[in-house]
Tab-separated table of C-alpha atoms in Angstrom:
chain	number	residue	atom	x	y	z
J	43	MET	CA	0.080	0.027	0.118
J	44	THR	CA	0.965	3.534	-0.912
J	45	LEU	CA	0.085	6.440	0.764
J	46	ARG	CA	0.478	9.962	-0.167
J	47	ALA	CA	-0.042	13.151	2.371
J	48	ASP	CA	-2.659	15.943	0.938
J	49	ALA	CA	-0.889	18.107	-0.271
J	50	PRO	CA	0.453	20.773	3.054
J	51	THR	CA	-0.031	24.646	3.430
J	52	GLY	CA	2.294	27.425	4.181
J	53	GLU	CA	6.116	26.075	5.030
J	54	ALA	CA	5.709	22.474	4.472
J	55	ALA	CA	4.682	22.928	0.869
J	56	ASP	CA	7.565	24.627	-0.033
J	57	ALA	CA	9.709	21.444	0.410
J	58	PRO	CA	10.765	18.630	-1.298
J	59	ARG	CA	8.354	14.972	-0.832
J	60	GLU	CA	10.697	12.014	0.871
J	61	VAL	CA	9.907	8.431	0.925
J	62	PHE	CA	8.953	7.091	4.039
J	63	ASP	CA	8.468	3.785	5.152
J	64	TYR	CA	5.674	3.059	8.130
J	65	ALA	CA	4.527	-0.282	9.387
J	66	LEU	CA	1.783	-0.878	12.210
J	67	LEU	CA	2.499	-2.133	15.381
J	68	ARG	CA	-0.692	-4.699	16.508
J	69	VAL	CA	-1.167	-6.635	19.571
J	70	VAL	CA	-2.012	-9.972	19.164
J	71	PRO	CA	-3.141	-11.218	22.647
J	72	ARG	CA	-3.778	-14.887	21.839
J	73	PRO	CA	-1.721	-15.930	18.800
J	74	GLU	CA	-3.349	-19.363	18.662
J	75	ARG	CA	-7.078	-17.639	17.515
J	76	GLY	CA	-5.260	-15.259	15.431
J	77	GLU	CA	-7.173	-11.627	15.801
J	78	SER	CA	-5.214	-8.753	16.194
J	79	ILE	CA	-5.043	-4.722	17.241
J	80	ASN	CA	-3.986	-1.684	15.872
J	81	ALA	CA	-2.365	0.162	18.262
J	82	GLY	CA	0.702	2.048	17.093
J	83	VAL	CA	2.450	3.239	13.433
J	84	LEU	CA	6.386	3.781	13.411
J	85	LEU	CA	7.505	5.393	10.105
J	86	TRP	CA	10.542	6.243	8.939
J	87	CYS	CA	12.394	8.834	6.317
J	88	ARG	CA	15.673	8.272	5.537
J	89	GLY	CA	16.039	11.417	3.404
J	90	ARG	CA	15.145	13.747	6.211
J	91	SER	CA	17.083	11.041	8.540
J	92	TRP	CA	13.854	10.808	10.657
J	93	LEU	CA	12.418	8.420	13.219
J	94	GLY	CA	8.752	8.394	14.920
J	95	ALA	CA	6.129	6.158	16.397
J	96	ARG	CA	2.913	7.189	18.056
J	97	VAL	CA	0.620	4.646	20.189
J	98	HIS	CA	-2.820	4.157	20.802
J	99	LEU	CA	-4.424	1.537	22.737
J	100	ASP	CA	-8.200	0.961	22.895
J	101	GLU	CA	-8.128	-1.416	25.834
J	102	LYS	CA	-11.476	-2.307	25.501
J	103	ARG	CA	-10.769	-3.704	21.979
J	104	LEU	CA	-8.121	-5.082	23.811
J	105	LEU	CA	-10.206	-6.558	26.505
J	106	ALA	CA	-12.658	-7.889	23.974
J	107	LEU	CA	-10.359	-10.123	22.633
J	108	ASP	CA	-8.748	-11.946	25.532
J	109	PRO	CA	-10.280	-10.512	28.960
J	110	GLY	CA	-7.103	-11.749	30.675
J	111	ALA	CA	-4.974	-9.537	28.496
J	112	ASP	CA	-1.742	-7.991	30.178
J	113	VAL	CA	-2.721	-4.471	29.554
J	114	VAL	CA	-0.104	-2.856	31.421
J	115	GLY	CA	2.206	-5.028	29.606
J	116	VAL	CA	0.768	-4.183	26.214
J	117	ARG	CA	1.486	-0.257	27.104
J	118	ALA	CA	4.954	-1.210	28.156
J	119	ALA	CA	5.951	-2.600	25.033
J	120	LEU	CA	4.446	-0.243	23.036
J	121	HIS	CA	6.196	2.743	25.212
J	122	ALA	CA	9.535	0.732	24.549
J	123	ALA	CA	8.838	1.599	20.860
J	124	GLU	CA	8.397	5.045	21.456
J	125	SER	CA	11.368	5.354	23.303
J	126	LEU	CA	13.619	3.678	20.806
J	127	CYS	CA	12.138	5.298	18.387
J	128	ARG	CA	13.150	9.179	19.927
J	129	GLY	CA	16.224	7.548	21.003
J	130	GLY	CA	18.520	8.582	23.500
J	131	THR	CA	19.905	7.279	27.484
J	132	ALA	CA	16.266	6.116	27.929
J	133	ALA	CA	15.899	3.745	24.882
J	134	GLY	CA	18.974	1.806	26.001
J	135	GLN	CA	21.977	0.706	24.236
J	136	ALA	CA	20.569	0.406	21.096
J	137	ALA	CA	19.350	4.083	20.980
J	138	ALA	CA	23.261	3.972	19.569
J	139	GLU	CA	21.895	2.749	16.531
J	140	ASP	CA	21.202	4.892	13.488
J	141	PRO	CA	17.756	5.896	13.352
J	142	GLY	CA	17.224	3.375	10.035
J	143	ARG	CA	18.970	0.325	11.899
J	144	ARG	CA	16.497	1.034	14.649
J	145	PHE	CA	13.556	1.449	12.120
J	146	ARG	CA	14.505	-2.528	10.507
J	147	TRP	CA	14.989	-3.592	13.893
J	148	LEU	CA	11.638	-2.554	15.203
J	149	THR	CA	10.056	-3.978	12.083
J	150	ALA	CA	11.711	-7.205	11.896
J	151	PRO	CA	9.006	-10.126	12.530
J	152	ARG	CA	9.043	-11.516	16.171
J	153	SER	CA	6.222	-13.560	17.801
J	154	THR	CA	5.378	-11.390	21.186
J	155	VAL	CA	2.275	-10.700	21.608
J	156	VAL	CA	3.255	-7.141	19.903
J	157	ARG	CA	4.634	-7.427	16.635
J	158	PRO	CA	5.210	-5.354	13.535
J	159	GLY	CA	2.860	-5.554	10.543
J	160	PRO	CA	4.583	-5.091	7.155
J	161	VAL	CA	6.799	-2.331	5.822
J	162	HIS	CA	4.379	0.075	3.637
J	163	SER	CA	5.891	3.579	1.486
J	164	GLY	CA	4.683	6.726	0.502
J	165	LEU	CA	5.464	10.296	0.283
J	166	THR	CA	5.502	13.048	2.463
J	167	ARG	CA	6.595	16.576	3.071
J	168	ASP	CA	6.363	16.691	6.801
J	169	PRO	CA	7.180	13.376	8.669
J	170	GLU	CA	5.728	14.477	11.750
J	171	ALA	CA	2.875	15.177	10.138
J	172	GLU	CA	1.872	12.092	8.001
J	173	LEU	CA	2.458	9.555	11.630
J	174	GLU	CA	0.002	11.041	12.732
J	175	ARG	CA	-2.205	10.969	10.012
J	176	LEU	CA	-1.488	7.336	9.766
J	177	LEU	CA	-2.455	7.084	13.727
J	178	CYS	CA	-5.758	8.538	12.906
J	179	LEU	CA	-6.492	6.520	10.148
J	180	LEU	CA	-5.014	3.619	10.612
J	181	VAL	CA	-4.930	3.008	14.472
J	182	HIS	CA	-7.844	5.329	15.998
J	183	PRO	CA	-11.546	3.462	15.937
J	184	VAL	CA	-13.331	4.165	13.151
J	185	THR	CA	-16.858	6.533	14.447
J	186	ARG	CA	-20.099	6.544	12.965
J	187	PRO	CA	-20.664	9.826	10.812
J	188	GLY	CA	-21.716	12.080	13.874
J	189	GLU	CA	-19.774	10.497	16.187
J	190	SER	CA	-16.855	11.654	17.795
J	191	VAL	CA	-14.227	10.249	19.644
J	192	ARG	CA	-11.493	11.950	21.517
J	193	HIS	CA	-7.698	10.472	20.306
J	194	GLY	CA	-4.976	10.743	22.422
J	195	GLY	CA	-1.948	8.700	23.069
């Protein structure tokens, strides 16, 4: 799937479009059932050496899939991905790696409760705005016309 953000206005409109890669973070509380919920987005823009992650755990949806799910553990894993993208001492040894290596590490297949989906590409002028757009489009609950959902981490 290739996505392109809507044309920005103002300062970002003058910026060249850059290729970015992204992957969803999925929560699979009971692998034997094969059910998952989208709980975050990882985004890597090589042209800007920009790596970011945004997460949103819908606790009610998670508990609907598995009433015994370890919500605290899932949140910790999601926030660890955000921390690794930000880098710095809180991210541990891996933070010393360049952003591209961290993205590839985060998107490597694994059999844990929090797992990355496939990597997709797109074009954007503003990786941070693109990350927020993808979070709203692919992670936040879909609403019916007239409904509103408070979006926040």
